[in-house]
PDB file of C-alpha atoms in Angstrom:
ATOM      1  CA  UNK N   1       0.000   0.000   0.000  1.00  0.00           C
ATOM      2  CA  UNK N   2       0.936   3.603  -0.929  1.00  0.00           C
ATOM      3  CA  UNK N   3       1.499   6.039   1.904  1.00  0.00           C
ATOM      4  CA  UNK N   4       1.045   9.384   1.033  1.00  0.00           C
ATOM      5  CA  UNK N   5       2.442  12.380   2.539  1.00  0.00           C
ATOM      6  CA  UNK N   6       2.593  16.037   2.630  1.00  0.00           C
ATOM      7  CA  UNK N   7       5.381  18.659   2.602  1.00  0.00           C
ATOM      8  CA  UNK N   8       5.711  22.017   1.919  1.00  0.00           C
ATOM      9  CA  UNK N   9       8.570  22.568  -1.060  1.00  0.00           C
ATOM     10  CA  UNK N  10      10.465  25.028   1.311  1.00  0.00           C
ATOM     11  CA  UNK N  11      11.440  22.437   3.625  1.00  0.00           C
ATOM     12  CA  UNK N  12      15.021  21.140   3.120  1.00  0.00           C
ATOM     13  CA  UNK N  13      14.350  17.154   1.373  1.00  0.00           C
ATOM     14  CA  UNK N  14      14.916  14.516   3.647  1.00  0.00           C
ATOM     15  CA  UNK N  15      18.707  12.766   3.474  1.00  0.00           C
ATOM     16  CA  UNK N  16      17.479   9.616   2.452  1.00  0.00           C
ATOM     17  CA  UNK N  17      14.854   8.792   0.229  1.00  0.00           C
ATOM     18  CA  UNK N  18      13.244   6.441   2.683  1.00  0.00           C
ATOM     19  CA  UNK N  19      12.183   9.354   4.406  1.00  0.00           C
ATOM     20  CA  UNK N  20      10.386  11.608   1.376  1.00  0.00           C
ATOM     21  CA  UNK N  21      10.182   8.162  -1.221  1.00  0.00           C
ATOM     22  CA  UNK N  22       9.018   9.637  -4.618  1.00  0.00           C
ATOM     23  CA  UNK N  23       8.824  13.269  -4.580  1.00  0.00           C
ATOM     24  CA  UNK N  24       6.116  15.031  -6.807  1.00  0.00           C
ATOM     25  CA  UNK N  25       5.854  18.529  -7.372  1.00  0.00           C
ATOM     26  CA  UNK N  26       2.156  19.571  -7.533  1.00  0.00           C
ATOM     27  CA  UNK N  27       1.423  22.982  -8.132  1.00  0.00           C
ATOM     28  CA  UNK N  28       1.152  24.828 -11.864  1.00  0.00           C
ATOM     29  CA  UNK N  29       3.511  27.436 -11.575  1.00  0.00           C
ATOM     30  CA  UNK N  30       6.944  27.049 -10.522  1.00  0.00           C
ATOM     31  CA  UNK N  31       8.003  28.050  -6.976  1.00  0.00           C
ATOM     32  CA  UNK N  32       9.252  31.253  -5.961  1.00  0.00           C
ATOM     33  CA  UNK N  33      12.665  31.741  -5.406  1.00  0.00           C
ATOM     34  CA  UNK N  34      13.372  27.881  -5.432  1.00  0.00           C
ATOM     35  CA  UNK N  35      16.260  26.640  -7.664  1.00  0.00           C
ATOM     36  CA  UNK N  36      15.465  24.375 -10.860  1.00  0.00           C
ATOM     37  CA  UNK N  37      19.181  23.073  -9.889  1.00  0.00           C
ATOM     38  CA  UNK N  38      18.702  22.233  -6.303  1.00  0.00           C
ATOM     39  CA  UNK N  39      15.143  21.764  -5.997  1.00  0.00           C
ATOM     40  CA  UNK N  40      14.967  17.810  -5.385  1.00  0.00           C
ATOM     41  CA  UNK N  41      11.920  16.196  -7.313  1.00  0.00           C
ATOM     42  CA  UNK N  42      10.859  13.266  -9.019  1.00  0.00           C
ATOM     43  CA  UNK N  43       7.588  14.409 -10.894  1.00  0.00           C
ATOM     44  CA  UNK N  44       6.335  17.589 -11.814  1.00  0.00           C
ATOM     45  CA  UNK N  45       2.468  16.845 -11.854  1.00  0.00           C
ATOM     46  CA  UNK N  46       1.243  19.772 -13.068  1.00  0.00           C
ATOM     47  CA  UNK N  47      -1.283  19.068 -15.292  1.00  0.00           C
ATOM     48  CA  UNK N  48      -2.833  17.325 -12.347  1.00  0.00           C
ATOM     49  CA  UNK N  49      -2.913  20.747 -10.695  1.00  0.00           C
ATOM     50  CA  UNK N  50      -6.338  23.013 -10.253  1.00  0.00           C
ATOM     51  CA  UNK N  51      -7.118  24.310 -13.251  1.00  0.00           C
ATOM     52  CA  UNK N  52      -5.791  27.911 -13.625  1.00  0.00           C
ATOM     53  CA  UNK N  53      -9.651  29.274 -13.375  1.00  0.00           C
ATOM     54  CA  UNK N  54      -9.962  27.391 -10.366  1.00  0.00           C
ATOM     55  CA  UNK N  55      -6.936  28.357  -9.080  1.00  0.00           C
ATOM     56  CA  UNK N  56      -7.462  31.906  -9.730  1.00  0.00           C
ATOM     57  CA  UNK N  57     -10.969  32.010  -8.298  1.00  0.00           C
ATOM     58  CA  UNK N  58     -10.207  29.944  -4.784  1.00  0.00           C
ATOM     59  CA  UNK N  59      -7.344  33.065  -4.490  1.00  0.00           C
ATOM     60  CA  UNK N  60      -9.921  35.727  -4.573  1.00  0.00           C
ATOM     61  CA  UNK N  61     -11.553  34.356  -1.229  1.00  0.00           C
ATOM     62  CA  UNK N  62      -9.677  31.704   0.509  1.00  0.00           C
ATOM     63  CA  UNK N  63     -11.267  31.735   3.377  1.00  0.00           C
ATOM     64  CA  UNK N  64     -14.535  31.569   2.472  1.00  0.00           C
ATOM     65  CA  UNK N  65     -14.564  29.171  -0.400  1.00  0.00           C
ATOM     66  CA  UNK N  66     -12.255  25.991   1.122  1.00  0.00           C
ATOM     67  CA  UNK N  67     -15.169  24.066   0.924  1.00  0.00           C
ATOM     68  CA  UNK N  68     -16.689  24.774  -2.504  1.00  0.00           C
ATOM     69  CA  UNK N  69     -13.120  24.567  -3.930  1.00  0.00           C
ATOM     70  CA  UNK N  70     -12.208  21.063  -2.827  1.00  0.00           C
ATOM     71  CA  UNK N  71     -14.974  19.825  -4.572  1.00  0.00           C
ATOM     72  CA  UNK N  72     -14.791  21.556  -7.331  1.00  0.00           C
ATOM     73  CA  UNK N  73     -11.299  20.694  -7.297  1.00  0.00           C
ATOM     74  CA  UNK N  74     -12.049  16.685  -6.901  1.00  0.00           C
ATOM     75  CA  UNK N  75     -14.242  17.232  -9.745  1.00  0.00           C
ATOM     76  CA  UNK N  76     -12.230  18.097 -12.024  1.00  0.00           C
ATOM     77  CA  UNK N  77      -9.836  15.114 -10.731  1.00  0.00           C
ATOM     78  CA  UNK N  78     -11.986  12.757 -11.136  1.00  0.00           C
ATOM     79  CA  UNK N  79     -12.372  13.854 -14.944  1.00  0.00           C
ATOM     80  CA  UNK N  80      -8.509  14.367 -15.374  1.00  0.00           C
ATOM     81  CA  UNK N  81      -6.334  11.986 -17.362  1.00  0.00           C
ATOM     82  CA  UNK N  82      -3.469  13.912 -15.945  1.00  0.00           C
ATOM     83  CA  UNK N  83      -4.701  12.657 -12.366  1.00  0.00           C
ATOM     84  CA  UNK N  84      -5.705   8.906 -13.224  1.00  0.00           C
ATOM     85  CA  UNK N  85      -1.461   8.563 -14.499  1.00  0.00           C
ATOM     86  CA  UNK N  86      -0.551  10.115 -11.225  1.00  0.00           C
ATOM     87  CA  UNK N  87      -2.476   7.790  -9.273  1.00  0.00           C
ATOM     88  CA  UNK N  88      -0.697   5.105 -11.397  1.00  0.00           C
ATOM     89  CA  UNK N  89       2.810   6.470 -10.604  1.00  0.00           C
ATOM     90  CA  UNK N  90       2.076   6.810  -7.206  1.00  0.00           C
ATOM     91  CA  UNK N  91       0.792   3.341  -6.819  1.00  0.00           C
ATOM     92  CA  UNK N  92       4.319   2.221  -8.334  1.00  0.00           C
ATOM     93  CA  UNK N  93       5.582   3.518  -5.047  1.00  0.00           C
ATOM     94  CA  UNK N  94       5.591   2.840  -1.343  1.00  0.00           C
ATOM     95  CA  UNK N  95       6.390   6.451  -0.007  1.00  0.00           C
ATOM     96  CA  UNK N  96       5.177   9.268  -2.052  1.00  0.00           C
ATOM     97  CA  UNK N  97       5.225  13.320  -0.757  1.00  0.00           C
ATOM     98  CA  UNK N  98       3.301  15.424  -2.246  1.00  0.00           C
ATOM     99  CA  UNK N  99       5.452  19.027  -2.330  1.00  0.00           C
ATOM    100  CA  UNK N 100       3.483  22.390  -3.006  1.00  0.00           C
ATOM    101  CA  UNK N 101       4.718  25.491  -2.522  1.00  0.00           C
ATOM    102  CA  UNK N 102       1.447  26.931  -0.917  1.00  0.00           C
ATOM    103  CA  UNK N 103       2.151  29.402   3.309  1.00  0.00           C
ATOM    104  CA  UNK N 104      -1.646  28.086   3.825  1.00  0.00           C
ATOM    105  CA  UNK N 105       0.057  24.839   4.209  1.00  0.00           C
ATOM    106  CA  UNK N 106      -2.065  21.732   3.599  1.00  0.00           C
ATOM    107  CA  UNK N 107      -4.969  23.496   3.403  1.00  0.00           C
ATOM    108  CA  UNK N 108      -4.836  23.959  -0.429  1.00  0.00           C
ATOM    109  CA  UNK N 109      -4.996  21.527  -3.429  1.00  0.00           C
ATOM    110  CA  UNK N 110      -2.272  19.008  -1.552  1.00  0.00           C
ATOM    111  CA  UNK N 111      -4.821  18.139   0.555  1.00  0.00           C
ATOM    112  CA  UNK N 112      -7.439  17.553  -2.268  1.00  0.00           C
ATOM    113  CA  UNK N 113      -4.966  15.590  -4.174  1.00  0.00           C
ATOM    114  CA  UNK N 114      -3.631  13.511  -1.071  1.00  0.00           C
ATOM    115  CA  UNK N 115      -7.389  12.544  -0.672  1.00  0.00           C
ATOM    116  CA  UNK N 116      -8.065  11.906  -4.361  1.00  0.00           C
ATOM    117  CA  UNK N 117      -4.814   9.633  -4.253  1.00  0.00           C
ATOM    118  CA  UNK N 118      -5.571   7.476  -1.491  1.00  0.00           C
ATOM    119  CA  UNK N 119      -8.990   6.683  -3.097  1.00  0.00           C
ATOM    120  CA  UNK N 120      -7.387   5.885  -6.452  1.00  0.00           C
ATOM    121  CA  UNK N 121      -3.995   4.552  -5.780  1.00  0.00           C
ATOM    122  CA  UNK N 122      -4.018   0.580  -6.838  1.00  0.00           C
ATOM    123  CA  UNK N 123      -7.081   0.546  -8.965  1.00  0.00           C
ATOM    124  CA  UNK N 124      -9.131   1.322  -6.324  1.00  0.00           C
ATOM    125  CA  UNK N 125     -11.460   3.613  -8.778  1.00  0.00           C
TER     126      UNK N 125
END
């Protein structure tokens, strides 16, 4: 079975790779200041990413619309090809941490996509 895990990209990568396992970038757009040198990642899943709309309207009110955007969000998942391969790769994998780039921490699409993951990893759906 998959575990899946969370971590913020600004966090310094684990020394071994038992610790992180498969590292996946999530997010659209690159992160801020971080290095395309040093930044330590297996996958960039980006296309499994909200869609820029989405993204763009859950920014306007974040507070507000959590709710409504995680399942809009898992909707558009669900429909993804993008998101169906990533629960393939992942399921290839014992460890996997999901990295975004997100100060809201895992209140944003990692937590969405952790939860879409553990439902799909395996065949599951």
């Amino acid at each position: 079975m998959t575990q899946i895990q969370l971590k913020r990209v600004y966090a310094d990568a684990s020394g071994s790779d038992s610790e992180d396992g498969f590292r996946i970038y999530i997010d659209r757009l690159w992160p801020r200041g971080e290095s395309k040198a040093q930044f330590r990642y297996d996958l960039w899943a980006k296309d499994a990413a909200p869609s820029t709309a989405l993204r763009e309207w859950y920014h306007a009110d974040r507070t507000g619309r959590r709710d409504e955007f995680a399942r809009r969000y898992m909707a558009e998942l669900e429909t993804n090809p993008a998101a169906k391969a990533l629960a393939e790769e992942a399921g290839r994998h014992a460890l996997v941490t999901l990295l975004y780039s997100s100060r809201e921490g895992e209140a944003t699409n990692a937590s969405v996509l952790a939860e879409y993951l553990r439902g799909h990893v395996g065949g599951k759906n």
